[in-house]
CSV table of C-alpha atoms in Angstrom, one decimal:
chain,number,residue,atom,x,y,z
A,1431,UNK,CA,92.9,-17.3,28.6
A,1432,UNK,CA,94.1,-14.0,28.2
A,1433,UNK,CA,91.1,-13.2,25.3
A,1434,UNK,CA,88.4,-14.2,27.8
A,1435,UNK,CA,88.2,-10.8,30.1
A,1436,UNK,CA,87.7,-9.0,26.6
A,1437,UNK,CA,85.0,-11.7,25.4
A,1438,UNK,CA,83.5,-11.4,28.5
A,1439,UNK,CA,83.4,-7.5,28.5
A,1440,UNK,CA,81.9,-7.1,25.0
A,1441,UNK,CA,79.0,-9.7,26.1
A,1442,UNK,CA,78.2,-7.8,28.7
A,1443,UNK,CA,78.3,-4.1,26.7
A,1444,UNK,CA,76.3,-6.3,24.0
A,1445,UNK,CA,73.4,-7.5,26.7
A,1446,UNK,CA,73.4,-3.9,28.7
A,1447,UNK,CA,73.0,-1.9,24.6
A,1448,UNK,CA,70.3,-4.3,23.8
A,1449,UNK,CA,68.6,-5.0,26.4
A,1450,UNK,CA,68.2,-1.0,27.1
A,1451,UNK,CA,67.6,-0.1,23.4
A,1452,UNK,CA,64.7,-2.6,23.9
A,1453,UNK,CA,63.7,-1.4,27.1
A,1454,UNK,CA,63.5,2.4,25.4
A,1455,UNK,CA,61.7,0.8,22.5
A,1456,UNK,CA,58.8,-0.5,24.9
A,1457,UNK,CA,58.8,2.3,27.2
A,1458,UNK,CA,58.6,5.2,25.3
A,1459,UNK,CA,57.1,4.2,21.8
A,1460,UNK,CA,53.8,1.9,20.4
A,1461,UNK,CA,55.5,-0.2,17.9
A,1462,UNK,CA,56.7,0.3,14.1
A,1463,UNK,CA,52.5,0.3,13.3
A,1464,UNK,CA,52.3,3.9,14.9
A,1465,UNK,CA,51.0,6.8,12.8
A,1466,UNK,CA,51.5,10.0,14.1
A,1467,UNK,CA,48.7,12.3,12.4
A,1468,UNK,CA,49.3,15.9,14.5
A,1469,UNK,CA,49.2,15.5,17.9
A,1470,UNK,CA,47.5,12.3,17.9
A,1471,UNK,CA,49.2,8.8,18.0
A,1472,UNK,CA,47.4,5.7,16.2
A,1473,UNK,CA,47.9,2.2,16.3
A,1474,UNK,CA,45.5,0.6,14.4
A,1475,UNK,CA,46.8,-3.0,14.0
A,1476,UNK,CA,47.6,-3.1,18.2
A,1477,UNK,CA,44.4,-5.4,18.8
A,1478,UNK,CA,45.0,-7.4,15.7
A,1479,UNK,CA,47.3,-10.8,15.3
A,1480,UNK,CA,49.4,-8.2,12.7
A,1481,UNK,CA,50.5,-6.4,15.4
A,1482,UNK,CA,54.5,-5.9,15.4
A,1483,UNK,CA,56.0,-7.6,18.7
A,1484,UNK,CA,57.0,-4.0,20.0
A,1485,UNK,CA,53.6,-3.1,20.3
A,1486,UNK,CA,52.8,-6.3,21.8
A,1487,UNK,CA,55.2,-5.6,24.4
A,1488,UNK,CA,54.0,-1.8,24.6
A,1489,UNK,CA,50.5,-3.3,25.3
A,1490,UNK,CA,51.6,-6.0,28.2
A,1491,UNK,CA,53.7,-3.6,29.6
A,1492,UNK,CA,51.1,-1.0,30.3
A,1493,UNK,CA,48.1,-3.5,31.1
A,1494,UNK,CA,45.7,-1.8,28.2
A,1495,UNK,CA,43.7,-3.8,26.2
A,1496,UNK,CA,43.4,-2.8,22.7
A,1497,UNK,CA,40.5,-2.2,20.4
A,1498,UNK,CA,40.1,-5.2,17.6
A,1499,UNK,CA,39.6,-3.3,14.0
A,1500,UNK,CA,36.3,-4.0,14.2
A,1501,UNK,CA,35.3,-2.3,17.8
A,1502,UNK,CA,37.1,0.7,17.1
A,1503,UNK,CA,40.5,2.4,17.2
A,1504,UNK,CA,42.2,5.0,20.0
A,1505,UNK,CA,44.1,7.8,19.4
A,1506,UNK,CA,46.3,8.8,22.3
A,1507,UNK,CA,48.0,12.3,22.3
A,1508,UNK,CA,51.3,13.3,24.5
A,1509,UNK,CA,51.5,16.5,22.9
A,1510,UNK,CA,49.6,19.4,21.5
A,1511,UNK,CA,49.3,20.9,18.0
A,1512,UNK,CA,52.2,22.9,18.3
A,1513,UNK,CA,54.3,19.5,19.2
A,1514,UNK,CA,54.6,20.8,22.8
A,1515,UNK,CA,53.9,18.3,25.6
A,1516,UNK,CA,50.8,18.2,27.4
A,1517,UNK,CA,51.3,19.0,31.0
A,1518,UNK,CA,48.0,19.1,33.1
A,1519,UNK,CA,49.1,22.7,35.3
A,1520,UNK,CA,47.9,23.8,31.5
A,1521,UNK,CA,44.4,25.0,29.6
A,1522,UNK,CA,44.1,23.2,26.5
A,1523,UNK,CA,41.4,23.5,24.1
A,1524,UNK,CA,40.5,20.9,22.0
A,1525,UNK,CA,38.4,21.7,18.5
A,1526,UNK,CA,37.3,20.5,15.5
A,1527,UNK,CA,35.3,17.4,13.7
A,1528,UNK,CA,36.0,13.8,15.2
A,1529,UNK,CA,36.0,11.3,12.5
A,1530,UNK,CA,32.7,9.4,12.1
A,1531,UNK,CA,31.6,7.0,15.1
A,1532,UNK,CA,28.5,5.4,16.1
A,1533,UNK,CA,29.7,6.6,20.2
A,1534,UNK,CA,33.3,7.8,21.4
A,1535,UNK,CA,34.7,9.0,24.4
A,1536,UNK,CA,37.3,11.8,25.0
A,1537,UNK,CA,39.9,11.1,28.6
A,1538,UNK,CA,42.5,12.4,30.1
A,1539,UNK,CA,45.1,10.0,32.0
A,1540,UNK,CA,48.4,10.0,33.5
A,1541,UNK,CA,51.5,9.0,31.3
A,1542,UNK,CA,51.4,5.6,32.8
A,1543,UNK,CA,47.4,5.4,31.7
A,1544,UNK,CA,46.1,5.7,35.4
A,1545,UNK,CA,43.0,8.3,35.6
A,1546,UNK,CA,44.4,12.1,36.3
A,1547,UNK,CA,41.4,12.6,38.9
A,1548,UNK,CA,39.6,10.5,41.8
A,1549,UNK,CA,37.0,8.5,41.5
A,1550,UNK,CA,33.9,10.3,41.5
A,1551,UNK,CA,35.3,13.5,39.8
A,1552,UNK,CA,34.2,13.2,35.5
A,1553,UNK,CA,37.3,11.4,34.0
A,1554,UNK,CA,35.9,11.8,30.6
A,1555,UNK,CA,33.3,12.7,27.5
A,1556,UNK,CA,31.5,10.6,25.7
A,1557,UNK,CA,29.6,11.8,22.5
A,1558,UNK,CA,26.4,11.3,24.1
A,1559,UNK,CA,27.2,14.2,27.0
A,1560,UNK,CA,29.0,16.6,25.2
A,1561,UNK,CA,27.6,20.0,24.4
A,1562,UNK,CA,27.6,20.8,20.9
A,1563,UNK,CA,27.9,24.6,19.2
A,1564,UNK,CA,27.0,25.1,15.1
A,1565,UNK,CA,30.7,26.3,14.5
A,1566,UNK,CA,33.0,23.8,16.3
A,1567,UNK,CA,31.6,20.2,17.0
A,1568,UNK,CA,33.8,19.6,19.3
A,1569,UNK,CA,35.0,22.1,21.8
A,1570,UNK,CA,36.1,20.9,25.1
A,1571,UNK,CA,38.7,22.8,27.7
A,1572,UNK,CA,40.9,20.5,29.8
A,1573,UNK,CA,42.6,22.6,32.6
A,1574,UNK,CA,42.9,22.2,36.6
A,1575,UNK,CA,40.2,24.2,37.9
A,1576,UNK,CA,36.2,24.2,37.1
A,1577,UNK,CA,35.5,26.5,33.7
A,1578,UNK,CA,31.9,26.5,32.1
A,1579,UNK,CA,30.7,24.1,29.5
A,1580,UNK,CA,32.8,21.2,28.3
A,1581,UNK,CA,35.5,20.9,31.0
A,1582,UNK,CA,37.3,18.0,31.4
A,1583,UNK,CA,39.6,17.9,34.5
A,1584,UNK,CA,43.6,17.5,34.2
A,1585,UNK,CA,44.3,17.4,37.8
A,1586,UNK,CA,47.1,19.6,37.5
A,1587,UNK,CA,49.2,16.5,36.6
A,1588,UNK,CA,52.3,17.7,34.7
A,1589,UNK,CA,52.7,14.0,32.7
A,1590,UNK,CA,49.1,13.9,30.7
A,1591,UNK,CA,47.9,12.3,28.1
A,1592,UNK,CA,44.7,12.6,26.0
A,1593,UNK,CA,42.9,9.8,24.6
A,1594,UNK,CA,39.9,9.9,22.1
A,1595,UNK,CA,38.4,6.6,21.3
A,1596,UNK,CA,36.4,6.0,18.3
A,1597,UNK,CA,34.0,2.9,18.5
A,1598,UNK,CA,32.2,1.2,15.7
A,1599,UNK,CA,34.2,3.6,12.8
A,1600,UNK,CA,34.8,3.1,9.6
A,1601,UNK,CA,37.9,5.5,10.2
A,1602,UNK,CA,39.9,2.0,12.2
A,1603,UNK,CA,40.6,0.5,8.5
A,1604,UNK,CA,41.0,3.9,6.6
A,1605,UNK,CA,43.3,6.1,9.0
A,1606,UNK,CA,46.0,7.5,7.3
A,1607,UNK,CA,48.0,10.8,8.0
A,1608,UNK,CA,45.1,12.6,6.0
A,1609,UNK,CA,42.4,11.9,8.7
A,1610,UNK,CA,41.2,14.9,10.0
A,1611,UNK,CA,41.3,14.9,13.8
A,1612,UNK,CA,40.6,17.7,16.5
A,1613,UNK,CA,43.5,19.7,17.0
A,1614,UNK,CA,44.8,20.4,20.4
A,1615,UNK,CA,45.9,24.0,21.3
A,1616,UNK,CA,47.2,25.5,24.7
A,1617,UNK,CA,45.4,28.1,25.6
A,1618,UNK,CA,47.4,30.0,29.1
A,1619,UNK,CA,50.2,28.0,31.5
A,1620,UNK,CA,50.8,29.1,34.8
């Protein structure tokens, strides 16, 4: 009689440690399948049945529906090249050669995946709109206010993420941490 106060506290240190371990696991991570190549976060098994149960978890949590191998793969970035997070007050300027595609898109969303700007306002790229220059194939500038050429609107959200997704790619089966991505620099901060 006397052991079952103890017995009873160590359950309930034992359900509180795990059931919060789990709850950081899904909240702030993508699973054990997550490679992490610069700023860019990729999960290519997350719309396949080989997907590890965190990132199964990760996925119903949110409400996103992965890309299967063979539609594509998307790369989601928190932070910028220098490992800093992204925070939408920010300019960012993202440069360089996306991987191979047949079409892709280029967003920016709130950390909980919900669009940083109203309806109506341009949410995102695709490869098709984008303005191209003969040094840099990509160059777009995400910031709060209107700039010339390829702007993408942040909103001014301080909690932002960038997403890039690559459909119909060859790169969904061959990613590894020597892909070459576009890099993501910050460019002024109020």
């Amino acid at each position: 009689m006397r052991a079952l106060p103890g017995l009873l506290l160590a359950l309930g240190i034992g359900a509180v440690t795990g059931l919060g371990l789990t709850a950081l696991s899904v909240g702030r991570s993508t699973g054990a399948g997550t490679l992490r190549i610069g700023p860019w976060l990729a999960t290519p098994k997350a719309g396949t049945p080989e997907a590890d149960p965190y990132a199964r978890a990760v996925t119903a949590r949110l409400g996103t529906l992965p890309l299967a191998l063979a539609d594509g793969l998307a790369l989601v970035a928190d932070q910028d090249s220098s490992g800093a997070a992204i925070d939408g007050r920010c300019t960012y300027r993202i440069t360089g050669s996306v991987p191979p595609a047949r079409f892709w898109t280029l967003s920016a969303a709130r950390a909980d995946f919900a669009p940083v700007v109203e309806e109506g306002l341009r949410q995102g790229f695709t490869s098709y709109e984008i303005v191209r220059q003969a040094d840099a194939p990509t160059d777009v500038v995400v910031a709060p206010e209107a700039r010339a050429g390829n702007w993408l609107p942040s909103g001014g959200v301080p909690d932002m993420r960038l997403i890039l997704r690559l459909y119909d790619t060859p790169v969904a089966t061959t990613i590894s941490a020597a892909t070459v991505l576009p890099s993501i620099s910050r460019v002024s901060c109020p």
